[in-house]
Tab-separated table of C-alpha atoms and ligand atoms in Angstrom:
chain	number	residue	atom	x	y	z
A	7	MET	CA	138.520	-116.010	-64.812
A	8	PRO	CA	135.035	-116.132	-63.567
A	9	ASP	CA	133.949	-113.531	-61.079
A	10	THR	CA	134.520	-114.691	-57.521
A	11	ARG	CA	132.219	-112.242	-55.937
A	12	TYR	CA	128.460	-112.594	-55.132
A	13	THR	CA	126.245	-109.779	-56.636
A	14	HIS	CA	125.374	-106.843	-54.509
A	15	PRO	CA	121.813	-107.743	-53.767
A	16	ALA	CA	122.945	-111.381	-52.912
A	17	ILE	CA	125.481	-109.941	-50.326
A	18	VAL	CA	122.981	-107.548	-48.870
A	19	LEU	CA	120.288	-110.167	-48.394
A	20	HIS	CA	122.876	-112.636	-47.034
A	21	TRP	CA	124.072	-110.438	-44.135
A	22	LEU	CA	120.513	-108.680	-43.484
A	23	MET	CA	119.319	-112.331	-42.963
A	24	ALA	CA	122.180	-113.386	-40.859
A	25	VAL	CA	121.691	-110.700	-38.424
A	26	LEU	CA	118.040	-111.059	-38.434
A	27	LEU	CA	117.949	-114.894	-38.006
A	28	MET	CA	120.388	-114.439	-35.151
A	29	ALA	CA	118.326	-111.845	-33.380
A	30	LEU	CA	115.271	-114.013	-33.999
A	31	PHE	CA	116.785	-117.221	-32.666
A	32	SER	CA	117.999	-115.422	-29.465
A	33	LEU	CA	114.672	-113.739	-28.903
A	34	GLY	CA	112.878	-116.949	-29.551
A	35	ILE	CA	114.813	-118.917	-26.845
A	36	TYR	CA	114.554	-116.024	-24.515
A	37	MET	CA	111.049	-115.131	-24.771
A	38	HIS	CA	109.873	-118.842	-24.350
A	39	ASP	CA	111.046	-118.971	-20.957
A	40	LEU	CA	109.733	-115.795	-19.679
A	41	PRO	CA	106.808	-115.787	-17.126
A	42	LEU	CA	103.660	-114.320	-18.811
A	43	SER	CA	103.782	-110.572	-18.660
A	44	PRO	CA	102.953	-107.559	-20.890
A	45	ASP	CA	106.542	-107.614	-22.104
A	46	LYS	CA	106.334	-111.311	-22.964
A	47	LEU	CA	103.529	-110.555	-25.137
A	48	LYS	CA	105.271	-107.597	-26.793
A	49	LEU	CA	108.268	-109.948	-27.449
A	50	TYR	CA	106.203	-112.615	-28.998
A	51	ALA	CA	104.576	-110.049	-31.344
A	52	TRP	CA	107.894	-108.718	-32.259
A	53	HIS	CA	109.358	-112.138	-32.882
A	54	LYS	CA	106.245	-112.873	-35.129
A	55	TRP	CA	106.660	-109.711	-37.028
A	56	ALA	CA	110.473	-110.053	-37.467
A	57	GLY	CA	109.942	-113.699	-38.507
A	58	VAL	CA	107.485	-112.765	-41.154
A	59	THR	CA	110.005	-110.354	-42.436
A	60	ALA	CA	112.633	-112.976	-42.589
A	61	PHE	CA	110.046	-115.017	-44.626
A	62	VAL	CA	109.615	-112.164	-47.076
A	63	LEU	CA	113.467	-111.699	-47.498
A	64	VAL	CA	114.232	-115.360	-48.001
A	65	LEU	CA	111.506	-115.336	-50.735
A	66	LEU	CA	113.196	-112.469	-52.412
A	67	ARG	CA	116.485	-114.143	-52.018
A	68	LEU	CA	115.262	-117.318	-53.670
A	69	ALA	CA	113.831	-115.319	-56.547
A	70	TRP	CA	117.258	-113.568	-56.865
A	71	ARG	CA	119.125	-116.699	-56.666
A	72	VAL	CA	117.249	-118.333	-59.372
A	73	GLY	CA	118.197	-115.629	-61.841
A	74	HIS	CA	121.974	-115.153	-60.543
A	75	GLN	CA	124.372	-118.016	-60.221
A	76	PRO	CA	126.598	-117.682	-57.360
A	77	PRO	CA	130.418	-117.599	-58.200
A	78	PRO	CA	131.860	-121.043	-58.607
A	79	LEU	CA	133.624	-122.837	-55.700
A	80	PRO	CA	137.399	-122.756	-55.965
A	81	ALA	CA	138.750	-125.394	-58.495
A	82	ALA	CA	141.158	-126.813	-55.850
A	83	MET	CA	138.269	-127.955	-53.459
A	84	PRO	CA	137.874	-131.653	-53.280
A	85	GLY	CA	134.520	-132.977	-54.801
A	86	TRP	CA	133.053	-134.062	-51.393
A	87	GLN	CA	133.591	-130.617	-49.961
A	88	LYS	CA	131.830	-129.016	-52.885
A	89	ALA	CA	129.141	-131.504	-52.522
A	90	ALA	CA	128.908	-130.700	-48.722
A	91	ALA	CA	128.771	-127.020	-49.391
A	92	HIS	CA	125.898	-127.266	-51.928
A	93	GLY	CA	124.027	-129.509	-49.655
A	94	ILE	CA	124.272	-127.173	-46.787
A	95	HIS	CA	123.374	-124.186	-48.827
A	96	GLN	CA	120.277	-126.040	-49.985
A	97	LEU	CA	119.379	-127.031	-46.472
A	98	PHE	CA	119.764	-123.443	-45.331
A	99	TYR	CA	117.270	-122.300	-47.968
A	100	LEU	CA	114.760	-125.275	-46.835
A	101	LEU	CA	115.153	-124.145	-43.223
A	102	MET	CA	114.843	-120.449	-43.936
A	103	VAL	CA	111.438	-121.087	-45.544
A	104	ALA	CA	110.368	-123.951	-43.179
A	105	ILE	CA	111.003	-122.130	-39.891
A	106	PRO	CA	108.907	-119.022	-40.386
A	107	LEU	CA	106.205	-121.236	-42.059
A	108	THR	CA	106.133	-123.451	-39.009
A	109	GLY	CA	105.950	-120.335	-36.696
A	110	TRP	CA	103.045	-118.956	-38.655
A	111	LEU	CA	101.285	-122.289	-38.742
A	112	MET	CA	101.972	-122.851	-34.850
A	113	SER	CA	100.416	-119.444	-34.051
A	114	SER	CA	97.229	-120.315	-35.902
A	115	ALA	CA	96.961	-123.741	-34.367
A	116	LYS	CA	97.441	-122.074	-31.088
A	117	GLY	CA	94.662	-119.640	-31.754
A	118	PHE	CA	96.902	-116.567	-32.012
A	119	GLN	CA	96.593	-114.940	-35.343
A	120	THR	CA	99.553	-113.388	-36.946
A	121	VAL	CA	98.940	-109.659	-37.616
A	122	TYR	CA	102.078	-108.172	-39.308
A	123	PHE	CA	103.135	-105.048	-37.422
A	124	GLY	CA	99.546	-105.106	-35.912
A	125	ILE	CA	98.126	-103.912	-39.333
A	126	LEU	CA	98.179	-106.711	-41.874
A	127	PRO	CA	96.464	-109.837	-40.633
A	128	LEU	CA	97.855	-113.050	-42.119
A	129	PRO	CA	95.189	-115.730	-42.828
A	130	ASP	CA	95.069	-118.578	-40.407
A	131	LEU	CA	95.825	-121.633	-42.554
A	132	LEU	CA	95.080	-124.030	-39.615
A	133	ALA	CA	92.067	-124.006	-37.289
A	134	LYS	CA	92.726	-123.892	-33.526
A	135	ASP	CA	93.983	-127.180	-32.415
A	136	LYS	CA	95.927	-127.548	-29.107
A	137	GLU	CA	97.912	-130.744	-29.870
A	138	LEU	CA	98.805	-129.670	-33.370
A	139	GLY	CA	99.891	-126.310	-31.930
A	140	GLU	CA	102.361	-128.167	-29.576
A	141	LEU	CA	103.661	-130.421	-32.193
A	142	LEU	CA	104.408	-127.448	-34.441
A	143	GLU	CA	106.129	-125.573	-31.554
A	144	THR	CA	108.266	-128.702	-31.272
A	145	VAL	CA	108.925	-128.711	-35.066
A	146	HIS	CA	109.720	-124.878	-34.952
A	147	LYS	CA	112.264	-125.589	-32.216
A	148	VAL	CA	113.824	-128.634	-33.776
A	149	LEU	CA	114.336	-126.857	-37.189
A	150	ASN	CA	115.820	-123.891	-35.285
A	151	LEU	CA	118.286	-126.121	-33.684
A	152	SER	CA	119.075	-127.689	-36.881
A	153	LEU	CA	119.698	-124.173	-38.380
A	154	ALA	CA	122.013	-123.336	-35.462
A	155	ALA	CA	124.169	-126.540	-36.167
A	156	LEU	CA	124.274	-125.597	-39.730
A	157	VAL	CA	125.264	-122.077	-38.994
A	158	VAL	CA	128.188	-123.482	-36.880
A	159	ALA	CA	129.308	-125.689	-39.839
A	160	HIS	CA	128.874	-122.918	-42.409
A	161	VAL	CA	130.855	-120.284	-40.404
A	162	GLY	CA	133.723	-122.901	-39.623
A	163	ALA	CA	133.879	-123.758	-43.319
A	164	ALA	CA	133.921	-120.072	-44.381
A	165	LEU	CA	136.718	-119.318	-41.768
A	166	LYS	CA	138.701	-122.368	-42.916
A	167	HIS	CA	138.536	-121.171	-46.386
A	168	HIS	CA	139.713	-117.750	-45.494
A	169	LEU	CA	142.362	-118.608	-42.870
A	170	ARG	CA	143.805	-121.972	-43.986
A	171	ASP	CA	142.928	-122.264	-47.731
A	172	ARG	CA	143.370	-118.490	-48.219
A	173	ASP	CA	141.031	-118.575	-51.127
A	174	GLU	CA	138.230	-116.146	-52.272
A	175	VAL	CA	135.252	-117.994	-50.773
A	176	LEU	CA	134.620	-115.658	-47.775
A	177	SER	CA	135.637	-112.396	-49.380
A	178	GLY	CA	133.235	-113.123	-52.288
A	179	MET	CA	130.465	-112.697	-49.740
A	180	LEU	CA	131.914	-109.837	-47.780
A	181	PRO	CA	131.183	-106.191	-48.840
A	182	PHE	CA	134.385	-104.858	-47.632
A	183	LEU	CA	137.345	-107.386	-47.804
A	184	LYS	CA	139.980	-106.567	-50.414
A	185	ARG	CA	140.168	-109.358	-53.111
A	186	LYS	CA	143.281	-111.252	-52.993
A	187	SER	CA	143.811	-111.642	-56.706
B	12	MET	CA	37.430	-129.599	-8.129
B	13	LYS	CA	37.136	-130.326	-11.714
B	14	ALA	CA	35.502	-126.947	-12.227
B	15	ILE	CA	38.369	-125.361	-10.626
B	16	ARG	CA	40.888	-127.044	-12.754
B	17	LEU	CA	38.744	-126.288	-15.808
B	18	ALA	CA	38.727	-122.735	-14.983
B	19	LEU	CA	42.435	-122.592	-14.436
B	20	THR	CA	43.111	-124.269	-17.796
B	21	ALA	CA	40.827	-121.749	-19.327
B	22	LEU	CA	42.533	-118.851	-17.638
B	23	LEU	CA	45.997	-120.218	-18.772
B	24	LEU	CA	44.880	-120.629	-22.265
B	25	ALA	CA	43.386	-117.076	-22.257
B	26	SER	CA	46.586	-115.658	-20.793
B	27	ARG	CA	48.507	-117.459	-23.438
B	28	SER	CA	46.422	-116.012	-26.219
B	29	VAL	CA	46.963	-112.558	-24.923
B	30	HIS	CA	50.686	-112.826	-24.131
B	31	ALA	CA	53.252	-114.794	-26.077
B	32	VAL	CA	55.021	-117.618	-23.988
B	33	GLU	CA	57.141	-116.712	-21.056
B	34	PHE	CA	60.563	-118.168	-21.424
B	35	ASN	CA	61.980	-118.960	-17.990
B	36	HIS	CA	63.797	-122.221	-18.078
B	37	PHE	CA	67.654	-121.748	-18.786
B	38	VAL	CA	69.013	-124.437	-21.005
B	39	ALA	CA	72.681	-124.413	-19.973
B	40	GLU	CA	74.115	-127.101	-22.319
B	41	GLN	CA	73.217	-125.075	-25.412
B	42	SER	CA	73.957	-121.634	-24.109
B	43	SER	CA	77.376	-119.908	-24.339
B	44	LEU	CA	79.128	-116.920	-22.994
B	45	GLN	CA	82.229	-115.869	-24.962
B	46	PHE	CA	84.552	-113.055	-25.136
B	47	VAL	CA	87.155	-111.607	-27.520
B	48	SER	CA	90.080	-109.791	-25.971
B	49	ARG	CA	92.675	-107.974	-27.884
B	50	GLN	CA	96.455	-108.854	-27.375
B	51	MET	CA	98.965	-106.786	-29.297
B	52	GLY	CA	96.168	-105.888	-31.739
B	53	VAL	CA	95.164	-109.392	-32.264
B	54	ALA	CA	91.698	-110.748	-31.443
B	55	VAL	CA	91.774	-113.712	-29.025
B	56	ASP	CA	88.708	-115.688	-28.329
B	57	GLY	CA	87.868	-116.979	-25.051
B	58	ARG	CA	84.746	-118.294	-23.058
B	59	PHE	CA	83.341	-119.335	-19.842
B	60	ARG	CA	82.328	-122.904	-19.183
B	61	ARG	CA	79.968	-122.569	-16.187
B	62	PHE	CA	77.247	-120.005	-15.627
B	63	SER	CA	73.728	-120.135	-14.891
B	64	VAL	CA	70.782	-117.858	-15.814
B	65	LYS	CA	67.537	-117.153	-14.067
B	66	LEU	CA	65.072	-115.413	-16.322
B	67	ALA	CA	61.376	-114.651	-17.049
B	68	PHE	CA	60.902	-113.130	-20.577
B	69	ASP	CA	57.815	-112.634	-22.601
B	70	PRO	CA	58.649	-110.818	-25.774
B	71	ALA	CA	55.206	-109.299	-25.616
B	72	ARG	CA	55.825	-107.958	-22.037
B	73	PRO	CA	59.488	-106.927	-21.880
B	74	ALA	CA	58.711	-104.361	-19.148
B	75	VAL	CA	58.127	-107.068	-16.542
B	76	ALA	CA	60.983	-109.300	-17.955
B	77	LYS	CA	63.886	-110.300	-15.612
B	78	ALA	CA	67.368	-111.828	-16.004
B	79	GLN	CA	70.103	-112.681	-13.552
B	80	LEU	CA	73.359	-114.385	-14.200
B	81	GLU	CA	75.818	-116.147	-11.897
B	82	LEU	CA	79.087	-116.773	-13.502
B	83	ASP	CA	81.770	-119.008	-12.026
B	84	LEU	CA	84.896	-116.954	-13.074
B	85	ALA	CA	87.343	-120.122	-12.492
B	86	SER	CA	85.534	-121.730	-15.624
B	87	VAL	CA	87.335	-119.414	-17.799
B	88	ASP	CA	88.971	-120.500	-21.139
B	89	ALA	CA	91.171	-117.419	-21.974
B	90	GLY	CA	92.540	-118.919	-25.191
B	91	SER	CA	95.754	-120.708	-24.154
B	92	PRO	CA	96.749	-122.754	-21.060
B	93	ASP	CA	99.183	-120.074	-20.139
B	94	ALA	CA	96.465	-117.393	-20.050
B	95	ASP	CA	94.068	-119.700	-18.101
B	96	GLY	CA	96.509	-120.001	-15.417
B	97	GLU	CA	97.078	-116.253	-15.309
B	98	VAL	CA	93.740	-114.767	-15.544
B	99	VAL	CA	92.284	-116.592	-12.402
B	100	GLY	CA	95.126	-114.962	-10.429
B	101	LYS	CA	95.076	-111.946	-8.263
B	102	PRO	CA	95.775	-109.097	-10.827
B	103	TRP	CA	93.013	-110.437	-12.943
B	104	PHE	CA	89.781	-112.227	-11.612
B	105	ASN	CA	91.354	-113.017	-8.340
B	106	VAL	CA	88.959	-116.037	-7.988
B	107	LYS	CA	90.007	-117.036	-4.585
B	108	ALA	CA	88.640	-113.786	-3.068
B	109	PHE	CA	85.841	-113.280	-5.828
B	110	PRO	CA	84.889	-116.580	-7.247
B	111	MET	CA	81.654	-115.461	-8.877
B	112	ALA	CA	80.580	-112.508	-11.105
B	113	THR	CA	77.048	-111.591	-11.155
B	114	PHE	CA	74.602	-109.525	-13.361
B	115	VAL	CA	71.135	-108.489	-12.293
B	116	SER	CA	68.741	-106.767	-14.767
B	117	LYS	CA	67.134	-103.460	-14.041
B	118	ALA	CA	65.180	-102.987	-17.475
B	119	ILE	CA	64.525	-104.676	-20.784
B	120	ARG	CA	63.605	-102.220	-23.424
B	121	PRO	CA	62.084	-103.011	-26.756
B	122	LEU	CA	64.103	-101.677	-29.609
B	123	GLY	CA	61.578	-102.648	-32.164
B	124	GLY	CA	61.098	-105.887	-34.060
B	125	ASP	CA	62.925	-108.698	-32.422
B	126	ARG	CA	65.576	-106.326	-30.835
B	127	PHE	CA	65.687	-105.480	-27.145
B	128	GLU	CA	68.046	-103.739	-24.897
B	129	LEU	CA	69.026	-105.235	-21.578
B	130	SER	CA	70.344	-103.057	-18.864
B	131	GLY	CA	71.472	-103.707	-15.304
B	132	LYS	CA	74.107	-104.000	-12.730
B	133	LEU	CA	77.257	-106.295	-13.368
B	134	THR	CA	79.400	-107.104	-10.441
B	135	ILE	CA	83.006	-108.410	-10.903
B	136	LYS	CA	85.798	-108.403	-8.223
B	137	GLY	CA	83.433	-106.610	-5.839
B	138	ARG	CA	82.841	-103.690	-8.282
B	139	THR	CA	79.518	-102.853	-9.501
B	140	HIS	CA	78.775	-100.907	-12.770
B	141	ASP	CA	75.868	-100.426	-14.908
B	142	VAL	CA	75.978	-102.037	-18.365
B	143	SER	CA	73.606	-102.525	-21.110
B	144	ALA	CA	73.550	-104.848	-24.228
B	145	PRO	CA	71.359	-104.951	-27.116
B	146	PHE	CA	70.060	-108.399	-28.010
B	147	VAL	CA	68.047	-110.139	-30.678
B	148	PHE	CA	65.286	-112.457	-29.382
B	149	ARG	CA	64.009	-115.248	-31.665
B	150	GLN	CA	61.948	-118.390	-31.201
B	151	GLU	CA	63.296	-121.689	-32.570
B	152	GLY	CA	60.836	-124.556	-31.964
B	153	ASP	CA	59.677	-124.295	-28.437
B	154	ASN	CA	62.885	-122.469	-27.251
B	155	GLY	CA	63.636	-118.874	-27.039
B	156	ILE	CA	67.154	-117.724	-28.134
B	157	PHE	CA	68.868	-114.473	-26.948
B	158	ASP	CA	71.764	-113.274	-28.881
B	159	GLY	CA	73.551	-110.131	-27.599
B	160	ALA	CA	76.777	-108.443	-27.230
B	161	PHE	CA	78.382	-105.447	-25.508
B	162	VAL	CA	81.810	-104.009	-24.905
B	163	LEU	CA	83.097	-104.210	-21.235
B	164	LYS	CA	86.035	-102.117	-20.251
B	165	ARG	CA	88.089	-104.414	-18.113
B	166	LEU	CA	89.875	-101.843	-15.971
B	167	ASP	CA	86.368	-100.534	-14.785
B	168	PHE	CA	86.318	-103.660	-12.776
B	169	GLY	CA	90.088	-103.900	-11.859
B	170	ILE	CA	90.442	-106.835	-14.192
B	171	GLY	CA	94.208	-106.968	-14.907
B	172	ASP	CA	95.678	-104.362	-12.716
B	173	GLY	CA	99.321	-103.595	-11.883
B	174	ILE	CA	101.615	-104.318	-14.855
B	175	TRP	CA	98.639	-105.468	-16.903
B	176	SER	CA	96.862	-102.065	-16.693
B	177	ASP	CA	98.979	-101.117	-19.809
B	178	VAL	CA	96.272	-101.246	-22.465
B	179	SER	CA	98.713	-101.143	-25.287
B	180	THR	CA	99.439	-104.809	-24.831
B	181	VAL	CA	96.026	-106.068	-23.699
B	182	ALA	CA	93.248	-103.582	-24.752
B	183	ASN	CA	90.785	-102.278	-22.188
B	184	GLU	CA	87.843	-103.033	-24.388
B	185	VAL	CA	86.699	-106.719	-24.177
B	186	GLN	CA	83.720	-107.846	-26.315
B	187	ILE	CA	81.200	-109.969	-24.449
B	188	LYS	CA	78.916	-112.171	-26.560
B	189	PHE	CA	76.112	-114.161	-25.074
B	190	HIS	CA	74.040	-116.830	-26.635
B	191	ILE	CA	71.204	-117.942	-24.108
B	192	ILE	CA	68.696	-120.553	-24.647
B	193	ALA	CA	65.580	-120.719	-22.644
B	194	ALA	CA	62.738	-123.115	-22.832
B	195	PRO	CA	59.003	-121.921	-21.960
B	196	ALA	CA	57.990	-123.005	-18.504
B	197	ALA	CA	55.353	-125.370	-20.001
B	198	ALA	CA	57.878	-127.358	-21.988
B	199	SER	CA	59.802	-128.175	-18.897
B	200	LYS	CA	56.937	-129.807	-17.012
C	309	HEM	C1	113.457	-117.460	-39.718
C	309	HEM	C2	112.544	-116.877	-38.610
C	309	HEM	C3	112.295	-117.311	-37.415
C	309	HEM	C4	113.427	-117.784	-36.516
C	309	HEM	C5	115.065	-118.094	-36.645
C	309	HEM	C6	112.787	-118.350	-35.176
C	309	HEM	C7	113.250	-118.842	-34.204
C	309	HEM	C8	112.661	-119.217	-32.908
C	309	HEM	C9	113.170	-119.756	-31.881
C	309	HEM	C10	114.707	-120.191	-31.617
C	309	HEM	C11	112.333	-120.095	-30.984
C	309	HEM	C12	112.474	-120.877	-29.567
C	309	HEM	C13	112.027	-122.278	-29.635
C	309	HEM	C14	111.715	-122.733	-28.271
C	309	HEM	O1	112.606	-122.677	-27.425
C	309	HEM	O2	110.747	-123.238	-28.075
C	309	HEM	C15	111.075	-119.510	-31.505
C	309	HEM	C16	109.898	-119.691	-30.848
C	309	HEM	C17	108.651	-119.077	-31.395
C	309	HEM	N1	108.493	-118.735	-32.609
C	309	HEM	FE1	109.883	-118.420	-34.039
C	309	HEM	N2	111.338	-118.104	-35.388
C	309	HEM	C18	111.062	-117.574	-36.742
C	309	HEM	C19	109.962	-117.257	-37.341
C	309	HEM	C20	108.725	-117.273	-36.661
C	309	HEM	C21	107.427	-116.758	-37.123
C	309	HEM	C22	107.354	-116.327	-38.680
C	309	HEM	C23	106.492	-116.879	-36.349
C	309	HEM	C24	105.052	-116.684	-36.254
C	309	HEM	C25	104.372	-115.941	-37.188
C	309	HEM	C26	107.169	-117.385	-35.076
C	309	HEM	C27	106.504	-117.740	-33.841
C	309	HEM	C28	107.099	-118.217	-32.811
C	309	HEM	C29	106.421	-118.512	-31.522
C	309	HEM	C30	104.885	-118.132	-31.249
C	309	HEM	C31	107.395	-119.011	-30.689
C	309	HEM	C32	107.257	-119.411	-29.187
C	309	HEM	C33	106.786	-120.785	-29.026
C	309	HEM	C34	106.246	-120.865	-27.606
C	309	HEM	O3	107.086	-120.629	-26.650
C	309	HEM	O4	105.127	-121.156	-27.273
C	309	HEM	N3	108.563	-117.713	-35.356
C	309	HEM	N4	111.319	-119.079	-32.829
């Protein structure tokens, strides 16, 4: 029988990013509507630093994923569900790369360079351009809303596997749940 | 009559050969007044769109040179629409009560070569402080070009008080860069 569990680094990266992305998402929504204040400037900077961290993590994760196949989906799963699962997982990777990238580009276009933790300046890949900055802000937001929708589907599917199908799909990604077989 | 005119011309020519040309005609369209603020450690560029300069500068006689600036603070471009709306308000420039900033020179000192130091009184928000700025003067075609920079401490002038006086988010030091073009009086006739 093939192993039903993900590798340790895959599990750690998965949950680290889950927490980080939810924090980034909530912070993004919250800070956007604040009136301008020193706190708002701080939150923007923290959002950007955490976002760049997420970008680094997803690159690590992709590198790990290339070298380590995830456990196979349960044989009992219908073909369309397997296809949907693979599709959603690929979209996740796409969004996890595209969201921080658009955040970085948006900041450059708006004329606010990203300086990681106030120390490491990231190059501005775009020159200052107000319209482009606003466009990228919208793209960043729409990608984030897509990510949120995917998370709902992803969590729903994981819970269905665990509670209704009673298979190993969720426990394969959990560091603590006892294996059923 | 003719003799007087001739005499005057001769005098003018003579004075020109003794002193270099005096630059005293401000060319607004080609001049700029920019600043760099630091927000959370990140440099953000800004500038002022409307300002006027009165000056009389002869590089050969800096001791008698003069400069005066009037700056329309509402013409600020602070780097983003959000910031533009903010900095004209009460905690920052308070343009309703203090629409103009002014600078009046006290002395212009030669530093050797094409370098000089301008010092004088800067008034913003009703507060006056002595400032000085080194600048480089060069001539391009007929025009004189003044390029200089200095660091202004915004809190000296109460720019950004209240919650904004926290210098860990917006630094106290703001770099001011001026690029002033002036034509010689003769060229403007
Ligand atoms: C995976 C990482 C990231 C996530 C999940 C994320 C999420 C979000 C969300 C949900 C918003 C609010 C959208 C809105 O309501 O307009 C937002 C706004 C923003 N994000 Fe991100 N973000 C990430 C990475 C980044 C990065 C790396 C940067 C810049 C280096 C960045 C810069 C911004 C900025 C500047 C805004 C505010 C836009 C505005 O209000 O002007 N983000 N982000």
